[in-house]
mmCIF file of N, CA and C and ligand atoms in Angstrom:
data_model
loop_
_atom_site.group_PDB
_atom_site.id
_atom_site.type_symbol
_atom_site.label_atom_id
_atom_site.label_comp_id
_atom_site.label_asym_id
_atom_site.label_seq_id
_atom_site.Cartn_x
_atom_site.Cartn_y
_atom_site.Cartn_z
ATOM 1 N N MET A 1 0.842 -1.186 0.000
ATOM 2 C CA MET A 1 0.000 0.000 0.000
ATOM 3 C C MET A 1 0.884 1.246 0.000
ATOM 4 N N LYS A 2 0.393 2.288 -0.673
ATOM 5 C CA LYS A 2 1.152 3.540 -0.716
ATOM 6 C C LYS A 2 0.416 4.615 0.064
ATOM 7 N N LYS A 3 1.185 5.378 0.846
ATOM 8 C CA LYS A 3 0.628 6.494 1.608
ATOM 9 C C LYS A 3 1.323 7.759 1.154
ATOM 10 N N GLU A 4 0.544 8.811 0.974
ATOM 11 C CA GLU A 4 1.136 10.092 0.621
ATOM 12 C C GLU A 4 1.030 11.017 1.824
ATOM 13 N N LEU A 5 2.118 11.681 2.154
ATOM 14 C CA LEU A 5 2.093 12.614 3.279
ATOM 15 C C LEU A 5 3.114 13.717 3.071
ATOM 16 N N THR A 6 2.965 14.755 3.859
ATOM 17 C CA THR A 6 3.868 15.897 3.770
ATOM 18 C C THR A 6 4.906 15.817 4.867
ATOM 19 N N CYS A 7 6.159 15.919 4.489
ATOM 20 C CA CYS A 7 7.229 15.907 5.492
ATOM 21 C C CYS A 7 7.197 17.222 6.265
ATOM 22 N N ILE A 8 7.230 17.135 7.601
ATOM 23 C CA ILE A 8 7.165 18.339 8.446
ATOM 24 C C ILE A 8 8.498 18.620 9.139
ATOM 25 N N ILE A 9 9.541 17.947 8.685
ATOM 26 C CA ILE A 9 10.840 18.117 9.349
ATOM 27 C C ILE A 9 11.459 19.483 9.051
ATOM 28 N N CYS A 10 11.259 20.003 7.850
ATOM 29 C CA CYS A 10 11.796 21.334 7.542
ATOM 30 C C CYS A 10 10.765 22.097 6.717
ATOM 31 N N PRO A 11 10.955 23.403 6.529
ATOM 32 C CA PRO A 11 9.934 24.217 5.853
ATOM 33 C C PRO A 11 9.700 23.855 4.379
ATOM 34 N N LYS A 12 10.582 23.107 3.769
ATOM 35 C CA LYS A 12 10.411 22.761 2.360
ATOM 36 C C LYS A 12 9.133 21.950 2.136
ATOM 37 N N GLY A 13 8.762 21.104 3.093
ATOM 38 C CA GLY A 13 7.495 20.378 3.041
ATOM 39 C C GLY A 13 7.363 19.437 1.862
ATOM 40 N N CYS A 14 8.341 18.609 1.633
ATOM 41 C CA CYS A 14 8.300 17.666 0.507
ATOM 42 C C CYS A 14 7.078 16.748 0.616
ATOM 43 N N THR A 15 6.490 16.431 -0.524
ATOM 44 C CA THR A 15 5.407 15.445 -0.566
ATOM 45 C C THR A 15 6.037 14.064 -0.700
ATOM 46 N N LEU A 16 5.821 13.250 0.309
ATOM 47 C CA LEU A 16 6.430 11.920 0.351
ATOM 48 C C LEU A 16 5.420 10.868 -0.055
ATOM 49 N N THR A 17 5.885 9.874 -0.764
ATOM 50 C CA THR A 17 5.075 8.688 -1.024
ATOM 51 C C THR A 17 5.787 7.520 -0.354
ATOM 52 N N VAL A 18 5.083 6.890 0.577
ATOM 53 C CA VAL A 18 5.673 5.789 1.334
ATOM 54 C C VAL A 18 5.017 4.490 0.903
ATOM 55 N N ASP A 19 5.815 3.562 0.441
ATOM 56 C CA ASP A 19 5.332 2.209 0.147
ATOM 57 C C ASP A 19 5.449 1.422 1.449
ATOM 58 N N THR A 20 4.305 1.125 2.076
ATOM 59 C CA THR A 20 4.334 0.491 3.394
ATOM 60 C C THR A 20 4.686 -0.994 3.325
ATOM 61 N N ASP A 21 4.676 -1.576 2.132
ATOM 62 C CA ASP A 21 5.082 -2.981 1.993
ATOM 63 C C ASP A 21 6.601 -3.105 1.947
ATOM 64 N N SER A 22 7.220 -2.283 1.097
ATOM 65 C CA SER A 22 8.684 -2.370 0.954
ATOM 66 C C SER A 22 9.410 -1.379 1.853
ATOM 67 N N LEU A 23 8.646 -0.508 2.550
ATOM 68 C CA LEU A 23 9.203 0.559 3.391
ATOM 69 C C LEU A 23 10.223 1.397 2.619
ATOM 70 N N THR A 24 9.789 1.857 1.463
ATOM 71 C CA THR A 24 10.610 2.784 0.688
ATOM 72 C C THR A 24 9.871 4.113 0.576
ATOM 73 N N VAL A 25 10.644 5.171 0.464
ATOM 74 C CA VAL A 25 10.087 6.518 0.418
ATOM 75 C C VAL A 25 10.594 7.208 -0.839
ATOM 76 N N THR A 26 9.688 7.858 -1.565
ATOM 77 C CA THR A 26 10.087 8.681 -2.710
ATOM 78 C C THR A 26 9.514 10.084 -2.507
ATOM 79 N N GLY A 27 10.113 11.031 -3.182
ATOM 80 C CA GLY A 27 9.667 12.422 -3.107
ATOM 81 C C GLY A 27 10.401 13.224 -2.056
ATOM 82 N N ASN A 28 11.239 12.563 -1.291
ATOM 83 C CA ASN A 28 11.971 13.245 -0.227
ATOM 84 C C ASN A 28 13.179 13.990 -0.796
ATOM 85 N N GLY A 29 13.397 15.208 -0.261
ATOM 86 C CA GLY A 29 14.529 16.009 -0.697
ATOM 87 C C GLY A 29 15.812 15.673 0.036
ATOM 88 N N CYS A 30 15.719 14.901 1.104
ATOM 89 C CA CYS A 30 16.920 14.512 1.841
ATOM 90 C C CYS A 30 16.614 13.253 2.653
ATOM 91 N N SER A 31 17.635 12.719 3.290
ATOM 92 C CA SER A 31 17.487 11.439 3.990
ATOM 93 C C SER A 31 16.600 11.548 5.240
ATOM 94 N N ARG A 32 16.475 12.746 5.797
ATOM 95 C CA ARG A 32 15.598 12.893 6.974
ATOM 96 C C ARG A 32 14.156 12.573 6.609
ATOM 97 N N GLY A 33 13.792 12.853 5.374
ATOM 98 C CA GLY A 33 12.447 12.554 4.907
ATOM 99 C C GLY A 33 12.184 11.058 4.846
ATOM 100 N N THR A 34 13.203 10.277 4.551
ATOM 101 C CA THR A 34 13.044 8.819 4.526
ATOM 102 C C THR A 34 12.684 8.321 5.922
ATOM 103 N N LYS A 35 13.447 8.749 6.899
ATOM 104 C CA LYS A 35 13.201 8.324 8.289
ATOM 105 C C LYS A 35 11.821 8.794 8.746
ATOM 106 N N TYR A 36 11.492 10.055 8.469
ATOM 107 C CA TYR A 36 10.196 10.583 8.883
ATOM 108 C C TYR A 36 9.058 9.821 8.206
ATOM 109 N N GLY A 37 9.177 9.602 6.915
ATOM 110 C CA GLY A 37 8.112 8.932 6.156
ATOM 111 C C GLY A 37 7.842 7.527 6.666
ATOM 112 N N ILE A 38 8.895 6.776 6.931
ATOM 113 C CA ILE A 38 8.722 5.398 7.413
ATOM 114 C C ILE A 38 8.109 5.411 8.814
ATOM 115 N N GLU A 39 8.612 6.283 9.690
ATOM 116 C CA GLU A 39 8.052 6.356 11.049
ATOM 117 C C GLU A 39 6.586 6.788 11.019
ATOM 118 N N GLU A 40 6.293 7.788 10.202
ATOM 119 C CA GLU A 40 4.929 8.314 10.158
ATOM 120 C C GLU A 40 3.954 7.273 9.594
ATOM 121 N N ALA A 41 4.417 6.475 8.657
ATOM 122 C CA ALA A 41 3.540 5.475 8.048
ATOM 123 C C ALA A 41 3.401 4.226 8.910
ATOM 124 N N THR A 42 4.382 3.935 9.734
ATOM 125 C CA THR A 42 4.353 2.684 10.494
ATOM 126 C C THR A 42 4.066 2.885 11.984
ATOM 127 N N HIS A 43 4.621 3.929 12.570
ATOM 128 C CA HIS A 43 4.434 4.161 14.012
ATOM 129 C C HIS A 43 4.568 5.657 14.291
ATOM 130 N N PRO A 44 3.513 6.429 13.997
ATOM 131 C CA PRO A 44 3.622 7.885 14.170
ATOM 132 C C PRO A 44 3.756 8.278 15.638
ATOM 133 N N VAL A 45 4.601 9.248 15.899
ATOM 134 C CA VAL A 45 4.814 9.752 17.263
ATOM 135 C C VAL A 45 4.686 11.267 17.262
ATOM 136 N N ARG A 46 4.369 11.811 18.423
ATOM 137 C CA ARG A 46 4.228 13.262 18.570
ATOM 138 C C ARG A 46 4.771 13.705 19.921
ATOM 139 N N THR A 47 5.334 14.905 19.964
ATOM 140 C CA THR A 47 5.629 15.549 21.233
ATOM 141 C C THR A 47 4.364 16.276 21.665
ATOM 142 N N VAL A 48 3.908 15.999 22.889
ATOM 143 C CA VAL A 48 2.686 16.620 23.404
ATOM 144 C C VAL A 48 3.065 17.847 24.216
ATOM 145 N N THR A 49 2.407 18.961 23.961
ATOM 146 C CA THR A 49 2.606 20.173 24.759
ATOM 147 C C THR A 49 1.279 20.525 25.418
ATOM 148 N N SER A 50 1.365 21.074 26.633
ATOM 149 C CA SER A 50 0.140 21.434 27.341
ATOM 150 C C SER A 50 0.501 22.385 28.480
ATOM 151 N N ILE A 51 -0.430 22.562 29.404
ATOM 152 C CA ILE A 51 -0.191 23.380 30.597
ATOM 153 C C ILE A 51 -0.695 22.626 31.818
ATOM 154 N N LEU A 52 -0.056 22.925 32.960
ATOM 155 C CA LEU A 52 -0.405 22.283 34.230
ATOM 156 C C LEU A 52 -0.719 23.368 35.257
ATOM 157 N N ARG A 53 -1.714 23.113 36.087
ATOM 158 C CA ARG A 53 -2.069 24.076 37.136
ATOM 159 C C ARG A 53 -1.003 24.074 38.239
ATOM 160 N N VAL A 54 -0.631 25.286 38.688
ATOM 161 C CA VAL A 54 0.315 25.433 39.799
ATOM 162 C C VAL A 54 -0.504 25.753 41.039
ATOM 163 N N SER A 55 -0.584 24.820 41.973
ATOM 164 C CA SER A 55 -1.544 24.923 43.079
ATOM 165 C C SER A 55 -1.203 26.015 44.092
ATOM 166 N N ASN A 56 0.074 26.357 44.238
ATOM 167 C CA ASN A 56 0.432 27.349 45.259
ATOM 168 C C ASN A 56 0.701 28.745 44.666
ATOM 169 N N ARG A 57 0.209 28.984 43.448
ATOM 170 C CA ARG A 57 0.285 30.329 42.842
ATOM 171 C C ARG A 57 -1.096 30.641 42.266
ATOM 172 N N CYS A 58 -1.612 31.792 42.611
ATOM 173 C CA CYS A 58 -2.974 32.153 42.197
ATOM 174 C C CYS A 58 -3.079 32.250 40.677
ATOM 175 N N ASP A 59 -4.001 31.483 40.092
ATOM 176 C CA ASP A 59 -4.273 31.511 38.642
ATOM 177 C C ASP A 59 -3.025 31.301 37.793
ATOM 178 N N MET A 60 -2.091 30.503 38.268
ATOM 179 C CA MET A 60 -0.838 30.301 37.526
ATOM 180 C C MET A 60 -0.812 28.915 36.887
ATOM 181 N N MET A 61 -0.360 28.883 35.641
ATOM 182 C CA MET A 61 -0.180 27.626 34.917
ATOM 183 C C MET A 61 1.282 27.553 34.483
ATOM 184 N N VAL A 62 1.785 26.344 34.331
ATOM 185 C CA VAL A 62 3.134 26.165 33.805
ATOM 186 C C VAL A 62 3.036 25.360 32.510
ATOM 187 N N SER A 63 3.755 25.800 31.494
ATOM 188 C CA SER A 63 3.753 25.067 30.227
ATOM 189 C C SER A 63 4.634 23.831 30.365
ATOM 190 N N VAL A 64 4.193 22.744 29.749
ATOM 191 C CA VAL A 64 4.900 21.462 29.851
ATOM 192 C C VAL A 64 4.929 20.769 28.489
ATOM 193 N N LYS A 65 5.774 19.759 28.394
ATOM 194 C CA LYS A 65 5.794 18.918 27.190
ATOM 195 C C LYS A 65 6.305 17.543 27.563
ATOM 196 N N THR A 66 6.075 16.603 26.685
ATOM 197 C CA THR A 66 6.662 15.286 26.900
ATOM 198 C C THR A 66 8.170 15.394 26.640
ATOM 199 N N ALA A 67 8.960 14.711 27.459
ATOM 200 C CA ALA A 67 10.414 14.775 27.295
ATOM 201 C C ALA A 67 10.855 14.124 25.992
ATOM 202 N N ALA A 68 10.045 13.224 25.477
ATOM 203 C CA ALA A 68 10.324 12.554 24.197
ATOM 204 C C ALA A 68 9.000 12.363 23.481
ATOM 205 N N PRO A 69 9.035 12.217 22.166
ATOM 206 C CA PRO A 69 7.772 11.967 21.459
ATOM 207 C C PRO A 69 7.143 10.663 21.932
ATOM 208 N N ILE A 70 5.802 10.638 21.947
ATOM 209 C CA ILE A 70 5.071 9.425 22.327
ATOM 210 C C ILE A 70 4.217 8.959 21.154
ATOM 211 N N ALA A 71 3.770 7.725 21.212
ATOM 212 C CA ALA A 71 2.928 7.185 20.151
ATOM 213 C C ALA A 71 1.668 8.041 20.005
ATOM 214 N N LYS A 72 1.290 8.275 18.757
ATOM 215 C CA LYS A 72 0.142 9.141 18.495
ATOM 216 C C LYS A 72 -1.116 8.628 19.198
ATOM 217 N N GLU A 73 -1.270 7.315 19.271
ATOM 218 C CA GLU A 73 -2.478 6.766 19.903
ATOM 219 C C GLU A 73 -2.474 6.940 21.426
ATOM 220 N N ASP A 74 -1.340 7.330 22.015
ATOM 221 C CA ASP A 74 -1.269 7.560 23.469
ATOM 222 C C ASP A 74 -1.507 9.020 23.848
ATOM 223 N N MET A 75 -1.680 9.893 22.862
ATOM 224 C CA MET A 75 -1.773 11.329 23.154
ATOM 225 C C MET A 75 -2.932 11.669 24.089
ATOM 226 N N PHE A 76 -4.106 11.068 23.869
ATOM 227 C CA PHE A 76 -5.257 11.420 24.707
ATOM 228 C C PHE A 76 -5.062 10.916 26.132
ATOM 229 N N ARG A 77 -4.440 9.756 26.288
ATOM 230 C CA ARG A 77 -4.167 9.243 27.634
ATOM 231 C C ARG A 77 -3.197 10.176 28.371
ATOM 232 N N ALA A 78 -2.169 10.652 27.671
ATOM 233 C CA ALA A 78 -1.221 11.581 28.279
ATOM 234 C C ALA A 78 -1.920 12.882 28.671
ATOM 235 N N MET A 79 -2.818 13.367 27.814
ATOM 236 C CA MET A 79 -3.531 14.609 28.122
ATOM 237 C C MET A 79 -4.427 14.439 29.347
ATOM 238 N N GLU A 80 -5.026 13.278 29.503
ATOM 239 C CA GLU A 80 -5.864 13.036 30.684
ATOM 240 C C GLU A 80 -5.026 13.111 31.958
ATOM 241 N N VAL A 81 -3.836 12.518 31.927
ATOM 242 C CA VAL A 81 -2.940 12.550 33.095
ATOM 243 C C VAL A 81 -2.534 13.990 33.398
ATOM 244 N N ILE A 82 -2.179 14.728 32.357
ATOM 245 C CA ILE A 82 -1.750 16.122 32.545
ATOM 246 C C ILE A 82 -2.904 16.959 33.108
ATOM 247 N N ARG A 83 -4.096 16.784 32.561
ATOM 248 C CA ARG A 83 -5.260 17.558 32.980
ATOM 249 C C ARG A 83 -5.605 17.305 34.452
ATOM 250 N N ALA A 84 -5.361 16.097 34.933
ATOM 251 C CA ALA A 84 -5.731 15.739 36.296
ATOM 252 C C ALA A 84 -4.679 16.159 37.329
ATOM 253 N N ALA A 85 -3.513 16.585 36.891
ATOM 254 C CA ALA A 85 -2.406 16.841 37.811
ATOM 255 C C ALA A 85 -2.304 18.316 38.197
ATOM 256 N N THR A 86 -1.738 18.551 39.372
ATOM 257 C CA THR A 86 -1.335 19.903 39.761
ATOM 258 C C THR A 86 0.086 19.805 40.293
ATOM 259 N N VAL A 87 0.807 20.918 40.243
ATOM 260 C CA VAL A 87 2.192 20.933 40.725
ATOM 261 C C VAL A 87 2.371 22.140 41.624
ATOM 262 N N THR A 88 3.489 22.174 42.348
ATOM 263 C CA THR A 88 3.764 23.317 43.208
ATOM 264 C C THR A 88 5.067 23.983 42.774
ATOM 265 N N ALA A 89 5.066 25.316 42.850
ATOM 266 C CA ALA A 89 6.259 26.101 42.532
ATOM 267 C C ALA A 89 7.183 26.094 43.749
ATOM 268 N N PRO A 90 8.472 26.352 43.616
ATOM 269 C CA PRO A 90 9.137 26.816 42.385
ATOM 270 C C PRO A 90 9.388 25.681 41.390
ATOM 271 N N ILE A 91 9.411 26.058 40.127
ATOM 272 C CA ILE A 91 9.600 25.097 39.033
ATOM 273 C C ILE A 91 10.661 25.671 38.099
ATOM 274 N N ARG A 92 11.527 24.792 37.629
ATOM 275 C CA ARG A 92 12.576 25.206 36.688
ATOM 276 C C ARG A 92 12.374 24.465 35.369
ATOM 277 N N ILE A 93 12.742 25.120 34.271
ATOM 278 C CA ILE A 93 12.662 24.482 32.954
ATOM 279 C C ILE A 93 13.414 23.158 32.997
ATOM 280 N N GLY A 94 12.773 22.114 32.544
ATOM 281 C CA GLY A 94 13.393 20.790 32.515
ATOM 282 C C GLY A 94 13.045 19.929 33.709
ATOM 283 N N ASP A 95 12.450 20.529 34.749
ATOM 284 C CA ASP A 95 12.032 19.718 35.906
ATOM 285 C C ASP A 95 11.030 18.651 35.447
ATOM 286 N N VAL A 96 11.190 17.445 35.966
ATOM 287 C CA VAL A 96 10.204 16.388 35.697
ATOM 288 C C VAL A 96 9.024 16.630 36.632
ATOM 289 N N LEU A 97 7.881 16.985 36.053
ATOM 290 C CA LEU A 97 6.711 17.305 36.869
ATOM 291 C C LEU A 97 5.790 16.096 37.030
ATOM 292 N N ILE A 98 5.733 15.251 36.018
ATOM 293 C CA ILE A 98 4.976 13.989 36.126
ATOM 294 C C ILE A 98 5.843 12.899 35.498
ATOM 295 N N PRO A 99 6.356 11.975 36.295
ATOM 296 C CA PRO A 99 7.207 10.927 35.735
ATOM 297 C C PRO A 99 6.400 9.819 35.069
ATOM 298 N N ASN A 100 7.020 9.189 34.092
ATOM 299 C CA ASN A 100 6.522 7.946 33.497
ATOM 300 C C ASN A 100 5.080 8.029 32.972
ATOM 301 N N VAL A 101 4.903 8.900 32.014
ATOM 302 C CA VAL A 101 3.602 9.002 31.337
ATOM 303 C C VAL A 101 3.795 8.486 29.911
ATOM 304 N N CYS A 102 3.155 7.387 29.588
ATOM 305 C CA CYS A 102 3.239 6.804 28.239
ATOM 306 C C CYS A 102 4.702 6.604 27.811
ATOM 307 N N GLY A 103 5.517 6.173 28.749
ATOM 308 C CA GLY A 103 6.900 5.836 28.429
ATOM 309 C C GLY A 103 7.880 6.980 28.488
ATOM 310 N N THR A 104 7.444 8.160 28.893
ATOM 311 C CA THR A 104 8.369 9.278 29.047
ATOM 312 C C THR A 104 7.919 10.122 30.241
ATOM 313 N N ASP A 105 8.558 11.267 30.437
ATOM 314 C CA ASP A 105 8.189 12.148 31.547
ATOM 315 C C ASP A 105 7.547 13.423 31.004
ATOM 316 N N ILE A 106 6.766 14.074 31.847
ATOM 317 C CA ILE A 106 6.239 15.396 31.525
ATOM 318 C C ILE A 106 7.158 16.417 32.197
ATOM 319 N N VAL A 107 7.748 17.310 31.401
ATOM 320 C CA VAL A 107 8.744 18.253 31.938
ATOM 321 C C VAL A 107 8.270 19.694 31.734
ATOM 322 N N ALA A 108 8.768 20.561 32.597
ATOM 323 C CA ALA A 108 8.415 21.984 32.523
ATOM 324 C C ALA A 108 9.162 22.650 31.374
ATOM 325 N N THR A 109 8.476 23.606 30.739
ATOM 326 C CA THR A 109 9.136 24.401 29.698
ATOM 327 C C THR A 109 9.127 25.879 30.074
ATOM 328 N N LYS A 110 8.856 26.143 31.374
ATOM 329 C CA LYS A 110 8.799 27.525 31.857
ATOM 330 C C LYS A 110 9.256 27.553 33.310
ATOM 331 N N ASN A 111 9.922 28.629 33.705
ATOM 332 C CA ASN A 111 10.289 28.808 35.107
ATOM 333 C C ASN A 111 9.152 29.479 35.860
ATOM 334 N N ILE A 112 8.855 28.977 37.046
ATOM 335 C CA ILE A 112 7.895 29.638 37.944
ATOM 336 C C ILE A 112 8.590 29.789 39.293
ATOM 337 N N ASP A 113 8.790 31.044 39.745
ATOM 338 C CA ASP A 113 9.486 31.276 41.027
ATOM 339 C C ASP A 113 8.559 31.060 42.210
HETATM 340 S S1 LIG R 201 12.460 15.445 3.015
HETATM 341 FE FE1 LIG R 201 14.186 16.652 3.753
HETATM 342 S S2 LIG R 201 14.107 18.508 2.491
HETATM 343 FE FE2 LIG R 201 12.108 17.543 2.288
HETATM 344 S S3 LIG R 201 10.820 18.501 3.890
HETATM 345 FE FE3 LIG R 201 11.705 16.623 4.761
HETATM 346 S S4 LIG R 201 13.540 17.319 5.804
HETATM 347 FE FE4 LIG R 201 12.961 18.939 4.381
#
Protein backbone atom coordinates (compact mmCIF):
# COMPACT_ATOMS: atom_id res chain seq x y z
CA MET A 1 0.00 0.00 0.00
CA LYS A 2 1.15 3.54 -0.72
CA LYS A 3 0.63 6.49 1.61
CA GLU A 4 1.14 10.09 0.62
CA LEU A 5 2.09 12.61 3.28
CA THR A 6 3.87 15.90 3.77
CA CYS A 7 7.23 15.91 5.49
CA ILE A 8 7.16 18.34 8.45
CA ILE A 9 10.84 18.12 9.35
CA CYS A 10 11.80 21.33 7.54
CA PRO A 11 9.93 24.22 5.85
CA LYS A 12 10.41 22.76 2.36
CA GLY A 13 7.49 20.38 3.04
CA CYS A 14 8.30 17.67 0.51
CA THR A 15 5.41 15.45 -0.57
CA LEU A 16 6.43 11.92 0.35
CA THR A 17 5.07 8.69 -1.02
CA VAL A 18 5.67 5.79 1.33
CA ASP A 19 5.33 2.21 0.15
CA THR A 20 4.33 0.49 3.39
CA ASP A 21 5.08 -2.98 1.99
CA SER A 22 8.68 -2.37 0.95
CA LEU A 23 9.20 0.56 3.39
CA THR A 24 10.61 2.78 0.69
CA VAL A 25 10.09 6.52 0.42
CA THR A 26 10.09 8.68 -2.71
CA GLY A 27 9.67 12.42 -3.11
CA ASN A 28 11.97 13.25 -0.23
CA GLY A 29 14.53 16.01 -0.70
CA CYS A 30 16.92 14.51 1.84
CA SER A 31 17.49 11.44 3.99
CA ARG A 32 15.60 12.89 6.97
CA GLY A 33 12.45 12.55 4.91
CA THR A 34 13.04 8.82 4.53
CA LYS A 35 13.20 8.32 8.29
CA TYR A 36 10.20 10.58 8.88
CA GLY A 37 8.11 8.93 6.16
CA ILE A 38 8.72 5.40 7.41
CA GLU A 39 8.05 6.36 11.05
CA GLU A 40 4.93 8.31 10.16
CA ALA A 41 3.54 5.47 8.05
CA THR A 42 4.35 2.68 10.49
CA HIS A 43 4.43 4.16 14.01
CA PRO A 44 3.62 7.89 14.17
CA VAL A 45 4.81 9.75 17.26
CA ARG A 46 4.23 13.26 18.57
CA THR A 47 5.63 15.55 21.23
CA VAL A 48 2.69 16.62 23.40
CA THR A 49 2.61 20.17 24.76
CA SER A 50 0.14 21.43 27.34
CA ILE A 51 -0.19 23.38 30.60
CA LEU A 52 -0.40 22.28 34.23
CA ARG A 53 -2.07 24.08 37.14
CA VAL A 54 0.31 25.43 39.80
CA SER A 55 -1.54 24.92 43.08
CA ASN A 56 0.43 27.35 45.26
CA ARG A 57 0.28 30.33 42.84
CA CYS A 58 -2.97 32.15 42.20
CA ASP A 59 -4.27 31.51 38.64
CA MET A 60 -0.84 30.30 37.53
CA MET A 61 -0.18 27.63 34.92
CA VAL A 62 3.13 26.17 33.81
CA SER A 63 3.75 25.07 30.23
CA VAL A 64 4.90 21.46 29.85
CA LYS A 65 5.79 18.92 27.19
CA THR A 66 6.66 15.29 26.90
CA ALA A 67 10.41 14.78 27.29
CA ALA A 68 10.32 12.55 24.20
CA PRO A 69 7.77 11.97 21.46
CA ILE A 70 5.07 9.43 22.33
CA ALA A 71 2.93 7.19 20.15
CA LYS A 72 0.14 9.14 18.50
CA GLU A 73 -2.48 6.77 19.90
CA ASP A 74 -1.27 7.56 23.47
CA MET A 75 -1.77 11.33 23.15
CA PHE A 76 -5.26 11.42 24.71
CA ARG A 77 -4.17 9.24 27.63
CA ALA A 78 -1.22 11.58 28.28
CA MET A 79 -3.53 14.61 28.12
CA GLU A 80 -5.86 13.04 30.68
CA VAL A 81 -2.94 12.55 33.09
CA ILE A 82 -1.75 16.12 32.55
CA ARG A 83 -5.26 17.56 32.98
CA ALA A 84 -5.73 15.74 36.30
CA ALA A 85 -2.41 16.84 37.81
CA THR A 86 -1.33 19.90 39.76
CA VAL A 87 2.19 20.93 40.73
CA THR A 88 3.76 23.32 43.21
CA ALA A 89 6.26 26.10 42.53
CA PRO A 90 9.14 26.82 42.38
CA ILE A 91 9.60 25.10 39.03
CA ARG A 92 12.58 25.21 36.69
CA ILE A 93 12.66 24.48 32.95
CA GLY A 94 13.39 20.79 32.52
CA ASP A 95 12.03 19.72 35.91
CA VAL A 96 10.20 16.39 35.70
CA LEU A 97 6.71 17.31 36.87
CA ILE A 98 4.98 13.99 36.13
CA PRO A 99 7.21 10.93 35.73
CA ASN A 100 6.52 7.95 33.50
CA VAL A 101 3.60 9.00 31.34
CA CYS A 102 3.24 6.80 28.24
CA GLY A 103 6.90 5.84 28.43
CA THR A 104 8.37 9.28 29.05
CA ASP A 105 8.19 12.15 31.55
CA ILE A 106 6.24 15.40 31.53
CA VAL A 107 8.74 18.25 31.94
CA ALA A 108 8.42 21.98 32.52
CA THR A 109 9.14 24.40 29.70
CA LYS A 110 8.80 27.52 31.86
CA ASN A 111 10.29 28.81 35.11
CA ILE A 112 7.89 29.64 37.94
CA ASP A 113 9.49 31.28 41.03
S1 LIG B 1 12.46 15.45 3.01
FE1 LIG B 1 14.19 16.65 3.75
S2 LIG B 1 14.11 18.51 2.49
FE2 LIG B 1 12.11 17.54 2.29
S3 LIG B 1 10.82 18.50 3.89
FE3 LIG B 1 11.71 16.62 4.76
S4 LIG B 1 13.54 17.32 5.80
FE4 LIG B 1 12.96 18.94 4.38
